[in-house]
């Protein structure tokens, strides 16, 4: 029996602003099983952060509103419980790491106290106990416990991010959401932090939702991948299915846009154009005006999910009626 | 005239800070042939941008020489330097703060042409602006829009058009694509490559992304805390890195493939402070191969095989037979 | 490359106008009800100032004493009543508007020009120059503005010109600081460096890039300062150090009427209200502008 930690069903979220309505998330489904990491990939404005914030029920309202859908975390329907109940869930069942390590810590409180604060909110411990646990957490993320009393500005970017990880993990959540946790870090430091996150995930038997735009990071830490475009998940599958048997033209475009480090002569094939205006999404497939394969039907009708295996699906008209279609970089 | 378009010798830039002298660029030497690209890589704060700015004299160097077409430009008077700026340009990292928010797209591209009195006739100047917009793939429709109404990719195209508006031969590209989405990044990289071929441009390409620099550069120079630690032709550097930092850096790049060939080298320790650094190898406290000598003296930056330079007691001295 | 590149001809493009950013600011300002109320109010005052000679006669209504009609309560003959010398209060307020707005705007212009230049130089060049200028201004700032103004008027003698100089000079340090801060926040942005890189000279950079981008806080500050300058003018005149009677000025009208306040409140009520309303409307506009000009809201 599969052990579902997070299940999202037909989630729709929009922002109502003075300039119009942004349909940030347009009906997505998502499933994360125990101990697995799902990578959520997509470009700026695809709706990744919005999705993540909805799991914590932290969408700013107004302007944001969840129109429909279900979010089920550890058998609790998050959209149906009260704000008070939600507060006990945040940090205990699910916690989040934000992109910018520079602003996520309070500059005037020493790091040890910031960690022990997070602990004492959810756990019934004495002040001493919390402090002891905080020291332990700090050491788990590779910072000597003797630096408990230091302030964030005395730490480098990588160390700050590790403190944030320590805070996020201090109550052993079932699900860790990481929103571009290493984008602001250098490659060598990124390698350290990713390694650490992988290790801790194993140790604490957590599940993880890893938001990133870097397919390299995905290949390294994720088990499953969801490719998001204009508020929809356009392709999802396990690592091998996405990397080896790419189905959606957008996913293919992403791979072709990355310089190949092992082949410097390889030509880059960018995706042309820009993501459609989020205030005004097209009727048909949202990717249609950038897609080299587009058919007539793509302009008018939204593609439906087509499954290639129990886990692998793609939303693209190319495969309706012809599930053997092969992508070829848009060359007809 | 020398065979190099640009030659930098023993370039130093120190900043005065309350805590002491910050060695942002410390004794850096390299050269670039015309029409080629030198990639300058290294982690945040290692002095890449400072080096780029000092070369263009947007910052005054503390010490050292910069030869452009054989002339030492550090000795040029202000107005002579201004003359030279028509040939030496820069593209900035941040497409959001590098364009004046109060000017329209065409005004931004027009400004250098107007200021340097290249074309005085208004109509002709305007033709030139449109020509440049076509060249970098900006729709003419956008000429009266303001930068904040455009996306990052388009804004970066404006920056490129502006850099090309003069008699440009040499461009310092300071992380021109790191603020962009991958799909847009590839568009801009292709554009820059195409322009280089078309116009015979010479680039210094600053970045922290090694896969981009590999794709783009002929030579690659790796910086660490203000020092050059390795420099080689791109292929050579990737196939045969010598310095332990370069090795770690190469291995740490997340690769978007399932069959990873290289094992990751995870570095321990933290970067040392660039303020009043000691006279030893600046990488010593993170290095997996550190020896006593590394903590005592500074390794020399020397040629190990033709065109391949490195500064490491253990590896480069070993390879050149001086270390036992 | 671009399909639409070919569609549009050069001549057509040359004719197209850029959309002014001022228009954008107006669109945003329009959204604030308070700012619109302020604009309406100040519009009325400006209207009165311009049309003063049409509305009332300066000689006959505002200046000529007419003891027969002294201390009349507001009515159809004299809308706001008459003062102790039988002058029409409405007429005096209308003409007072001219003086208040004029003195306010001119003295702020003096402060803005002098203080602004000093602040821009200090901010742009930094270092020693900055230090010298700012220390000098600190000394000026150590003396309370009103006291400084009083001293200047006392030294130069009371006249309208001296009043404007006094109010203007006492505002120099404030303007210098605001302009310096605005310049500092712009100076380190990359587009300034970009301008240097294309060979722009210092004065071009300051005039074309630094100042236009630091305008927002300066405009807001200037608007608010016109209000304070009007207050200062009124205060000094009230003390007898500003505009001299019989010239109609709100402050001196207050001073003149203050002994009648018990039985004839309206003598001080209307000039007082005029001061409050102009200051209020300018403050409303200033706050509205602050939001409308904020580039973060774009
Ligand atoms: N508070 C908000 N008010 C209005 N629109 C918003 C708000 N937050 C997000 N949006 C819009 O919702 C869409 C999705 O935004 P979201 O932040 O989820 O994207 P993302 O995939 O996380 O992008 P990024 O990679 O830039 O972080 C975007 O078009 C964005 O402009
Ligand atoms: N104006 C300045 N005053 C003092 N220190 C400075 C100044 N500019 C840069 N530095 C310091 O010089 C060092 C090198 O900075 P630089 O911006 O060149 O790094 P970089 O390699 O471009 O880094 P990044 O990848 O983050 O852009 C840093 O330690 C930085 O803090
Ligand atoms: S549905 Fe059509 S337009 Fe969309 S990705 Fe598939 S082929 Fe391209
Ligand atoms: Mg996001
Ligand atoms: Mg930099």
mmCIF file with all atom_site columns, N, CA and C and ligand atoms in Angstrom, chain A residues 186, chain B residues 15-17 22-25 42-51 59 93 174-175 206 208 274, ligand 2:
data_model
loop_
_atom_site.group_PDB
_atom_site.id
_atom_site.type_symbol
_atom_site.label_atom_id
_atom_site.label_alt_id
_atom_site.label_comp_id
_atom_site.label_asym_id
_atom_site.label_entity_id
_atom_site.label_seq_id
_atom_site.pdbx_PDB_ins_code
_atom_site.Cartn_x
_atom_site.Cartn_y
_atom_site.Cartn_z
_atom_site.occupancy
_atom_site.B_iso_or_equiv
_atom_site.pdbx_formal_charge
_atom_site.auth_seq_id
_atom_site.auth_comp_id
_atom_site.auth_asym_id
_atom_site.auth_atom_id
_atom_site.pdbx_PDB_model_num
ATOM   1   N N   . UNK A 1 186 ? 26.637 29.640 -4.087  1.00 0.00 ? 186 UNK A N   1
ATOM   2   C CA  . UNK A 1 186 ? 27.633 29.234 -5.067  1.00 0.00 ? 186 UNK A CA  1
ATOM   3   C C   . UNK A 1 186 ? 27.597 27.726 -5.273  1.00 0.00 ? 186 UNK A C   1
ATOM   4   N N   . UNK B 2 15  ? 40.217 47.591 -1.701  1.00 0.00 ? 15  UNK B N   1
ATOM   5   C CA  . UNK B 2 15  ? 39.247 48.545 -1.164  1.00 0.00 ? 15  UNK B CA  1
ATOM   6   C C   . UNK B 2 15  ? 39.592 48.822 0.288   1.00 0.00 ? 15  UNK B C   1
ATOM   7   N N   . UNK B 2 16  ? 39.457 50.083 0.691   1.00 0.00 ? 16  UNK B N   1
ATOM   8   C CA  . UNK B 2 16  ? 39.626 50.387 2.111   1.00 0.00 ? 16  UNK B CA  1
ATOM   9   C C   . UNK B 2 16  ? 38.337 50.094 2.832   1.00 0.00 ? 16  UNK B C   1
ATOM   10  N N   . UNK B 2 17  ? 38.380 49.268 3.843   1.00 0.00 ? 17  UNK B N   1
ATOM   11  C CA  . UNK B 2 17  ? 37.183 49.021 4.644   1.00 0.00 ? 17  UNK B CA  1
ATOM   12  C C   . UNK B 2 17  ? 37.547 49.301 6.097   1.00 0.00 ? 17  UNK B C   1
ATOM   13  N N   . UNK B 2 22  ? 40.701 45.347 1.755   1.00 0.00 ? 22  UNK B N   1
ATOM   14  C CA  . UNK B 2 22  ? 40.031 44.213 1.160   1.00 0.00 ? 22  UNK B CA  1
ATOM   15  C C   . UNK B 2 22  ? 40.654 43.951 -0.214  1.00 0.00 ? 22  UNK B C   1
ATOM   16  N N   . UNK B 2 23  ? 41.286 42.797 -0.344  1.00 0.00 ? 23  UNK B N   1
ATOM   17  C CA  . UNK B 2 23  ? 41.960 42.491 -1.602  1.00 0.00 ? 23  UNK B CA  1
ATOM   18  C C   . UNK B 2 23  ? 40.966 41.906 -2.586  1.00 0.00 ? 23  UNK B C   1
ATOM   19  N N   . UNK B 2 24  ? 40.292 42.772 -3.336  1.00 0.00 ? 24  UNK B N   1
ATOM   20  C CA  . UNK B 2 24  ? 39.244 42.287 -4.239  1.00 0.00 ? 24  UNK B CA  1
ATOM   21  C C   . UNK B 2 24  ? 39.856 41.650 -5.481  1.00 0.00 ? 24  UNK B C   1
ATOM   22  N N   . UNK B 2 25  ? 40.876 42.291 -6.021  1.00 0.00 ? 25  UNK B N   1
ATOM   23  C CA  . UNK B 2 25  ? 41.606 41.724 -7.146  1.00 0.00 ? 25  UNK B CA  1
ATOM   24  C C   . UNK B 2 25  ? 43.068 41.820 -6.760  1.00 0.00 ? 25  UNK B C   1
ATOM   25  N N   . UNK B 2 42  ? 34.270 31.987 -10.940 1.00 0.00 ? 42  UNK B N   1
ATOM   26  C CA  . UNK B 2 42  ? 34.650 31.978 -9.538  1.00 0.00 ? 42  UNK B CA  1
ATOM   27  C C   . UNK B 2 42  ? 33.433 32.257 -8.701  1.00 0.00 ? 42  UNK B C   1
ATOM   28  N N   . UNK B 2 43  ? 33.529 31.998 -7.392  1.00 0.00 ? 43  UNK B N   1
ATOM   29  C CA  . UNK B 2 43  ? 32.308 32.156 -6.610  1.00 0.00 ? 43  UNK B CA  1
ATOM   30  C C   . UNK B 2 43  ? 32.042 33.596 -6.215  1.00 0.00 ? 43  UNK B C   1
ATOM   31  N N   . UNK B 2 44  ? 30.877 33.795 -5.624  1.00 0.00 ? 44  UNK B N   1
ATOM   32  C CA  . UNK B 2 44  ? 30.436 35.134 -5.287  1.00 0.00 ? 44  UNK B CA  1
ATOM   33  C C   . UNK B 2 44  ? 31.472 35.848 -4.426  1.00 0.00 ? 44  UNK B C   1
ATOM   34  N N   . UNK B 2 45  ? 31.807 37.069 -4.795  1.00 0.00 ? 45  UNK B N   1
ATOM   35  C CA  . UNK B 2 45  ? 32.723 37.864 -3.992  1.00 0.00 ? 45  UNK B CA  1
ATOM   36  C C   . UNK B 2 45  ? 34.190 37.619 -4.270  1.00 0.00 ? 45  UNK B C   1
ATOM   37  N N   . UNK B 2 46  ? 34.511 36.829 -5.298  1.00 0.00 ? 46  UNK B N   1
ATOM   38  C CA  . UNK B 2 46  ? 35.918 36.552 -5.544  1.00 0.00 ? 46  UNK B CA  1
ATOM   39  C C   . UNK B 2 46  ? 36.571 37.662 -6.350  1.00 0.00 ? 46  UNK B C   1
ATOM   40  N N   . UNK B 2 47  ? 35.810 38.647 -6.806  1.00 0.00 ? 47  UNK B N   1
ATOM   41  C CA  . UNK B 2 47  ? 36.426 39.794 -7.466  1.00 0.00 ? 47  UNK B CA  1
ATOM   42  C C   . UNK B 2 47  ? 36.250 39.842 -8.970  1.00 0.00 ? 47  UNK B C   1
ATOM   43  N N   . UNK B 2 48  ? 35.325 39.037 -9.507  1.00 0.00 ? 48  UNK B N   1
ATOM   44  C CA  . UNK B 2 48  ? 35.137 39.024 -10.956 1.00 0.00 ? 48  UNK B CA  1
ATOM   45  C C   . UNK B 2 48  ? 34.637 40.374 -11.474 1.00 0.00 ? 48  UNK B C   1
ATOM   46  N N   . UNK B 2 49  ? 33.568 40.865 -10.870 1.00 0.00 ? 49  UNK B N   1
ATOM   47  C CA  . UNK B 2 49  ? 33.010 42.137 -11.336 1.00 0.00 ? 49  UNK B CA  1
ATOM   48  C C   . UNK B 2 49  ? 34.008 43.259 -11.148 1.00 0.00 ? 49  UNK B C   1
ATOM   49  N N   . UNK B 2 50  ? 34.693 43.252 -10.016 1.00 0.00 ? 50  UNK B N   1
ATOM   50  C CA  . UNK B 2 50  ? 35.678 44.291 -9.759  1.00 0.00 ? 50  UNK B CA  1
ATOM   51  C C   . UNK B 2 50  ? 36.745 44.265 -10.857 1.00 0.00 ? 50  UNK B C   1
ATOM   52  N N   . UNK B 2 51  ? 37.218 43.078 -11.209 1.00 0.00 ? 51  UNK B N   1
ATOM   53  C CA  . UNK B 2 51  ? 38.219 42.980 -12.265 1.00 0.00 ? 51  UNK B CA  1
ATOM   54  C C   . UNK B 2 51  ? 37.676 43.589 -13.560 1.00 0.00 ? 51  UNK B C   1
ATOM   55  N N   . UNK B 2 59  ? 36.408 51.717 -12.279 1.00 0.00 ? 59  UNK B N   1
ATOM   56  C CA  . UNK B 2 59  ? 37.042 51.814 -10.966 1.00 0.00 ? 59  UNK B CA  1
ATOM   57  C C   . UNK B 2 59  ? 38.522 52.002 -11.253 1.00 0.00 ? 59  UNK B C   1
ATOM   58  N N   . UNK B 2 93  ? 24.917 42.582 -15.230 1.00 0.00 ? 93  UNK B N   1
ATOM   59  C CA  . UNK B 2 93  ? 24.207 41.399 -14.774 1.00 0.00 ? 93  UNK B CA  1
ATOM   60  C C   . UNK B 2 93  ? 22.718 41.641 -14.597 1.00 0.00 ? 93  UNK B C   1
ATOM   61  N N   . UNK B 2 174 ? 29.256 41.088 -17.738 1.00 0.00 ? 174 UNK B N   1
ATOM   62  C CA  . UNK B 2 174 ? 29.229 40.725 -16.324 1.00 0.00 ? 174 UNK B CA  1
ATOM   63  C C   . UNK B 2 174 ? 27.971 39.913 -16.025 1.00 0.00 ? 174 UNK B C   1
ATOM   64  N N   . UNK B 2 175 ? 28.092 38.626 -16.035 1.00 0.00 ? 175 UNK B N   1
ATOM   65  C CA  . UNK B 2 175 ? 26.973 37.717 -15.788 1.00 0.00 ? 175 UNK B CA  1
ATOM   66  C C   . UNK B 2 175 ? 25.711 38.130 -16.549 1.00 0.00 ? 175 UNK B C   1
ATOM   67  N N   . UNK B 2 206 ? 32.049 37.089 -17.738 1.00 0.00 ? 206 UNK B N   1
ATOM   68  C CA  . UNK B 2 206 ? 32.087 36.812 -16.309 1.00 0.00 ? 206 UNK B CA  1
ATOM   69  C C   . UNK B 2 206 ? 30.869 35.981 -15.923 1.00 0.00 ? 206 UNK B C   1
ATOM   70  N N   . UNK B 2 208 ? 29.322 32.718 -12.896 1.00 0.00 ? 208 UNK B N   1
ATOM   71  C CA  . UNK B 2 208 ? 29.632 31.712 -11.895 1.00 0.00 ? 208 UNK B CA  1
ATOM   72  C C   . UNK B 2 208 ? 29.140 30.344 -12.368 1.00 0.00 ? 208 UNK B C   1
ATOM   73  N N   . UNK B 2 274 ? 38.432 38.112 2.557   1.00 0.00 ? 274 UNK B N   1
ATOM   74  C CA  . UNK B 2 274 ? 39.356 38.759 1.617   1.00 0.00 ? 274 UNK B CA  1
ATOM   75  C C   . UNK B 2 274 ? 40.046 39.977 2.236   1.00 0.00 ? 274 UNK B C   1
HETATM 76  N N1  . LIG D 3 .   ? 32.958 49.550 -3.573  1.00 0.00 ? 2   LIG D N1  1
HETATM 77  C C1  . LIG D 3 .   ? 33.405 48.570 -2.772  1.00 0.00 ? 2   LIG D C1  1
HETATM 78  N N2  . LIG D 3 .   ? 33.877 48.840 -1.531  1.00 0.00 ? 2   LIG D N2  1
HETATM 79  C C2  . LIG D 3 .   ? 34.350 47.861 -0.712  1.00 0.00 ? 2   LIG D C2  1
HETATM 80  N N3  . LIG D 3 .   ? 34.380 46.575 -1.049  1.00 0.00 ? 2   LIG D N3  1
HETATM 81  C C3  . LIG D 3 .   ? 33.927 46.210 -2.263  1.00 0.00 ? 2   LIG D C3  1
HETATM 82  C C4  . LIG D 3 .   ? 33.409 47.190 -3.186  1.00 0.00 ? 2   LIG D C4  1
HETATM 83  N N4  . LIG D 3 .   ? 33.020 46.548 -4.315  1.00 0.00 ? 2   LIG D N4  1
HETATM 84  C C5  . LIG D 3 .   ? 33.278 45.227 -4.108  1.00 0.00 ? 2   LIG D C5  1
HETATM 85  N N5  . LIG D 3 .   ? 33.827 45.025 -2.877  1.00 0.00 ? 2   LIG D N5  1
HETATM 86  C C6  . LIG D 3 .   ? 34.274 43.733 -2.324  1.00 0.00 ? 2   LIG D C6  1
HETATM 87  O O1  . LIG D 3 .   ? 35.202 43.190 -3.213  1.00 0.00 ? 2   LIG D O1  1
HETATM 88  C C7  . LIG D 3 .   ? 35.047 41.786 -3.302  1.00 0.00 ? 2   LIG D C7  1
HETATM 89  C C8  . LIG D 3 .   ? 34.863 41.388 -4.738  1.00 0.00 ? 2   LIG D C8  1
HETATM 90  O O2  . LIG D 3 .   ? 33.600 41.843 -5.186  1.00 0.00 ? 2   LIG D O2  1
HETATM 91  P P1  . LIG D 3 .   ? 33.027 41.608 -6.642  1.00 0.00 ? 2   LIG D P1  1
HETATM 92  O O3  . LIG D 3 .   ? 31.749 42.329 -6.763  1.00 0.00 ? 2   LIG D O3  1
HETATM 93  O O4  . LIG D 3 .   ? 34.085 41.919 -7.629  1.00 0.00 ? 2   LIG D O4  1
HETATM 94  O O5  . LIG D 3 .   ? 32.790 40.046 -6.623  1.00 0.00 ? 2   LIG D O5  1
HETATM 95  P P2  . LIG D 3 .   ? 32.169 39.125 -7.736  1.00 0.00 ? 2   LIG D P2  1
HETATM 96  O O6  . LIG D 3 .   ? 33.164 38.070 -7.996  1.00 0.00 ? 2   LIG D O6  1
HETATM 97  O O7  . LIG D 3 .   ? 31.704 39.924 -8.891  1.00 0.00 ? 2   LIG D O7  1
HETATM 98  O O8  . LIG D 3 .   ? 30.960 38.468 -6.981  1.00 0.00 ? 2   LIG D O8  1
HETATM 99  P P3  . LIG D 3 .   ? 29.458 38.158 -7.480  1.00 0.00 ? 2   LIG D P3  1
HETATM 100 O O9  . LIG D 3 .   ? 29.505 36.834 -8.133  1.00 0.00 ? 2   LIG D O9  1
HETATM 101 O O10 . LIG D 3 .   ? 28.700 38.096 -6.181  1.00 0.00 ? 2   LIG D O10 1
HETATM 102 O O11 . LIG D 3 .   ? 29.024 39.270 -8.378  1.00 0.00 ? 2   LIG D O11 1
HETATM 103 C C9  . LIG D 3 .   ? 33.883 41.423 -2.405  1.00 0.00 ? 2   LIG D C9  1
HETATM 104 O O12 . LIG D 3 .   ? 34.374 40.943 -1.190  1.00 0.00 ? 2   LIG D O12 1
HETATM 105 C C10 . LIG D 3 .   ? 33.152 42.725 -2.221  1.00 0.00 ? 2   LIG D C10 1
HETATM 106 O O13 . LIG D 3 .   ? 32.539 42.743 -0.943  1.00 0.00 ? 2   LIG D O13 1
#
